[in-house]
Coordinates of C-alpha atoms in Angstrom, one line a residue:
M1 CA 2.1 -80.7 34.1
S2 CA 1.1 -79.8 30.6
D3 CA 2.7 -76.9 28.8
A4 CA -0.4 -76.5 26.6
P5 CA -2.6 -73.4 26.9
I6 CA -5.2 -73.6 29.6
L7 CA -8.9 -73.0 28.8
Y8 CA -11.2 -72.1 31.6
S9 CA -14.7 -73.1 30.4
F10 CA -18.3 -73.9 31.3
R11 CA -19.9 -76.6 29.3
R12 CA -23.3 -74.9 28.8
C13 CA -22.1 -71.4 28.1
P14 CA -22.6 -70.5 24.4
Y15 CA -19.5 -68.3 24.4
A16 CA -17.4 -71.2 25.8
M17 CA -19.0 -73.7 23.3
R18 CA -17.9 -71.7 20.3
A19 CA -14.4 -71.3 21.7
R20 CA -14.1 -75.0 22.3
M21 CA -15.3 -75.9 18.8
A22 CA -12.8 -73.6 17.2
L23 CA -9.9 -75.0 19.3
I24 CA -10.9 -78.5 18.5
V25 CA -11.1 -77.9 14.7
S26 CA -7.8 -76.1 14.7
G27 CA -6.2 -79.0 16.5
T28 CA -4.6 -76.8 19.1
P29 CA -3.7 -78.8 22.3
V30 CA -5.5 -77.2 25.2
E31 CA -5.9 -78.2 28.8
L32 CA -9.6 -77.9 29.6
R33 CA -10.5 -76.7 33.1
E34 CA -14.3 -76.8 33.7
V35 CA -15.5 -74.1 36.0
A36 CA -18.2 -74.3 38.6
L37 CA -19.9 -70.9 38.3
R38 CA -20.6 -70.8 42.0
G39 CA -17.0 -71.4 42.9
K40 CA -14.8 -69.9 40.2
P41 CA -11.2 -70.9 40.7
A42 CA -8.8 -68.2 42.0
E43 CA -6.4 -69.0 39.1
M44 CA -9.0 -68.0 36.5
I45 CA -9.9 -64.8 38.3
A46 CA -6.2 -63.9 38.7
A47 CA -5.8 -64.4 34.9
S48 CA -8.9 -62.5 34.0
P49 CA -10.5 -60.3 36.8
K50 CA -13.8 -60.0 34.9
A51 CA -14.2 -63.7 35.9
T52 CA -16.3 -64.8 32.9
V53 CA -15.7 -67.9 30.8
P54 CA -14.0 -68.6 28.5
V55 CA -10.5 -67.6 29.4
L56 CA -7.5 -68.9 27.5
V57 CA -4.1 -68.6 29.2
L58 CA -1.3 -69.2 26.7
A59 CA 2.0 -70.8 27.7
D60 CA 3.8 -67.5 27.7
G61 CA 1.2 -66.0 30.1
E62 CA -0.8 -64.0 27.6
V63 CA -4.5 -64.1 28.4
I64 CA -7.3 -64.1 25.8
D65 CA -10.7 -63.7 27.5
E66 CA -13.1 -62.9 24.7
S67 CA -14.5 -66.0 23.0
I68 CA -14.4 -64.6 19.5
D69 CA -10.8 -63.6 20.0
I70 CA -10.0 -67.1 21.1
M71 CA -11.7 -68.4 17.9
R72 CA -9.7 -66.1 15.7
W73 CA -6.4 -66.7 17.6
T74 CA -6.6 -70.5 17.3
L75 CA -7.6 -70.4 13.7
T76 CA -4.8 -68.1 12.9
Q77 CA -2.5 -70.9 14.3
N78 CA -4.1 -73.5 12.1
D79 CA -7.2 -73.4 10.0
P80 CA -7.6 -76.8 8.3
E81 CA -11.2 -76.2 7.2
D82 CA -10.7 -72.5 6.1
W83 CA -13.1 -71.2 8.7
L84 CA -11.6 -67.8 8.6
V85 CA -12.9 -67.4 5.0
G86 CA -16.3 -67.2 6.6
D87 CA -15.5 -64.7 9.3
D88 CA -18.4 -62.3 8.8
A89 CA -17.6 -59.7 11.5
A90 CA -20.8 -57.7 11.0
L91 CA -23.0 -60.8 11.2
I92 CA -21.2 -62.0 14.4
A93 CA -21.4 -58.6 15.9
A94 CA -25.2 -58.5 15.3
N95 CA -25.5 -61.9 17.0
D96 CA -23.4 -60.9 20.0
G97 CA -25.2 -57.5 20.3
A98 CA -28.8 -57.2 19.3
F99 CA -29.7 -60.9 19.2
K100 CA -28.0 -61.7 22.5
H101 CA -29.8 -58.7 24.0
H102 CA -33.2 -60.1 23.0
L103 CA -32.2 -63.7 23.8
D104 CA -31.4 -62.8 27.4
R105 CA -34.6 -60.9 27.9
Y106 CA -36.7 -63.7 26.3
K107 CA -35.0 -66.5 28.3
Y108 CA -34.8 -64.6 31.6
P109 CA -37.7 -62.1 31.8
D110 CA -37.8 -62.1 35.6
R111 CA -34.2 -61.2 35.8
H112 CA -34.5 -58.4 33.3
C113 CA -38.1 -57.3 34.2
T114 CA -39.0 -57.6 30.5
D115 CA -41.9 -58.8 28.3
P116 CA -40.5 -62.1 26.9
I117 CA -42.9 -62.2 23.9
E118 CA -41.7 -58.8 22.8
H119 CA -38.1 -59.9 22.9
R120 CA -38.9 -63.3 21.4
D121 CA -40.4 -61.5 18.4
S122 CA -37.5 -59.2 18.0
G123 CA -35.1 -62.2 18.1
L124 CA -37.2 -64.0 15.6
A125 CA -36.9 -61.0 13.2
I126 CA -33.1 -61.4 13.3
L127 CA -33.4 -65.2 12.7
H128 CA -35.5 -64.5 9.6
G129 CA -32.4 -62.7 8.3
L130 CA -30.3 -65.9 8.9
E131 CA -33.1 -67.9 7.2
A132 CA -32.7 -65.7 4.1
R133 CA -29.0 -66.2 4.0
L134 CA -29.4 -70.0 4.3
G135 CA -31.5 -69.9 1.1
A136 CA -28.3 -69.4 -0.8
H137 CA -25.9 -71.8 0.9
A138 CA -26.1 -74.7 3.4
N139 CA -24.3 -72.5 5.9
L140 CA -24.2 -68.8 6.6
C141 CA -21.3 -67.8 4.3
R142 CA -20.8 -70.8 2.1
D143 CA -21.9 -74.5 1.8
T144 CA -19.4 -75.8 4.3
P145 CA -19.3 -74.6 7.9
A146 CA -17.2 -71.6 8.8
L147 CA -16.4 -69.3 11.7
A148 CA -19.7 -67.3 11.5
D149 CA -21.7 -70.5 11.8
I150 CA -19.9 -71.7 14.9
A151 CA -19.9 -68.3 16.5
I152 CA -23.6 -67.9 16.1
M153 CA -25.0 -71.4 16.4
P154 CA -24.8 -71.8 20.2
F155 CA -27.0 -68.7 20.7
V156 CA -29.6 -69.9 18.2
R157 CA -29.6 -73.2 20.0
Q158 CA -30.2 -71.5 23.3
F159 CA -33.1 -69.4 21.7
A160 CA -34.7 -72.5 20.3
A161 CA -34.5 -74.3 23.6
V162 CA -36.6 -71.7 25.5
D163 CA -39.8 -73.0 23.8
Q164 CA -39.0 -75.7 21.3
G165 CA -42.6 -76.3 20.3
W166 CA -43.0 -72.6 19.3
F167 CA -39.6 -72.4 17.6
Y168 CA -40.2 -75.4 15.3
R169 CA -43.6 -74.0 14.3
Q170 CA -42.0 -71.0 12.8
P171 CA -41.4 -70.7 9.1
L172 CA -37.6 -71.2 9.4
P173 CA -37.0 -74.5 7.6
Q174 CA -33.4 -73.7 6.5
L175 CA -32.4 -72.4 9.9
Q176 CA -33.9 -75.4 11.7
A177 CA -32.1 -77.8 9.4
W178 CA -28.9 -75.8 9.9
L179 CA -29.2 -76.0 13.6
A180 CA -29.9 -79.7 13.6
R181 CA -26.9 -80.4 11.5
H182 CA -24.6 -78.5 13.8
T183 CA -25.9 -79.8 17.0
S184 CA -25.8 -83.4 15.7
S185 CA -22.2 -83.1 14.4
A186 CA -19.2 -85.0 15.8
L187 CA -17.5 -81.7 16.4
F188 CA -20.4 -80.5 18.7
D189 CA -20.4 -83.8 20.5
Q190 CA -16.6 -83.5 21.2
A191 CA -17.0 -79.9 22.3
M192 CA -19.8 -80.9 24.8
L193 CA -17.6 -83.4 26.6
R194 CA -18.7 -83.7 30.3
V195 CA -15.9 -83.3 32.8
K196 CA -16.0 -82.5 36.5
P197 CA -15.1 -79.0 37.7
W198 CA -11.4 -78.5 37.9
A199 CA -9.5 -78.2 41.2
P200 CA -5.8 -77.6 41.7
G201 CA -3.8 -80.8 41.6
D202 CA -6.2 -82.5 39.1
A203 CA -4.7 -84.4 36.2
P204 CA -4.9 -82.4 33.0
V205 CA -7.9 -83.0 30.8
M206 CA -6.9 -82.3 27.2
L207 CA -9.3 -81.0 24.6
N208 CA -6.9 -82.0 21.9
P209 CA -4.0 -84.5 22.3
I210 CA -0.4 -83.2 22.2
S211 CA 1.3 -84.8 19.3

């Protein structure tokens, strides 16, 4: 058995993506437990009754079950690329609030009984704000990636994927290039490792090796 923290995750969830990326860049050894959303493990639900990924269970039993808190926790342990310098709390809150609201109603209009074009256009207005920021730097807070980029990128990726043809016709050249750089990075590739859903008794799958 590993004494490393345990991360319950789902590969395609944007919240889980950003948590995994921060854990990887910090070098924190973590046991990765992929979750099947139709059969969430009892161990995860016992740790966090809200039963949404990601959930990080520390060795002492402490539970962190908000993705942005996982990011900040692991970077507080070790931040080799100074990501916390780019922790723009207001920008991240706007992404997790207004932008996520419009993204969900654009991507899943039947579920929400909404007009997808209305919410697509509202999301686009927020993306124009990111485009303006990227006119000053290669990333949202500075030239090199930081916490805000990784916290927001998975949601922009999801928005772009709803209708890629439409997205890439929009006048967002800086944002489109920013998204391409992040989704083609070695860090993103490592974070998107494919593993089978975890079951009790499985050998640990480590997100970072224990040194």
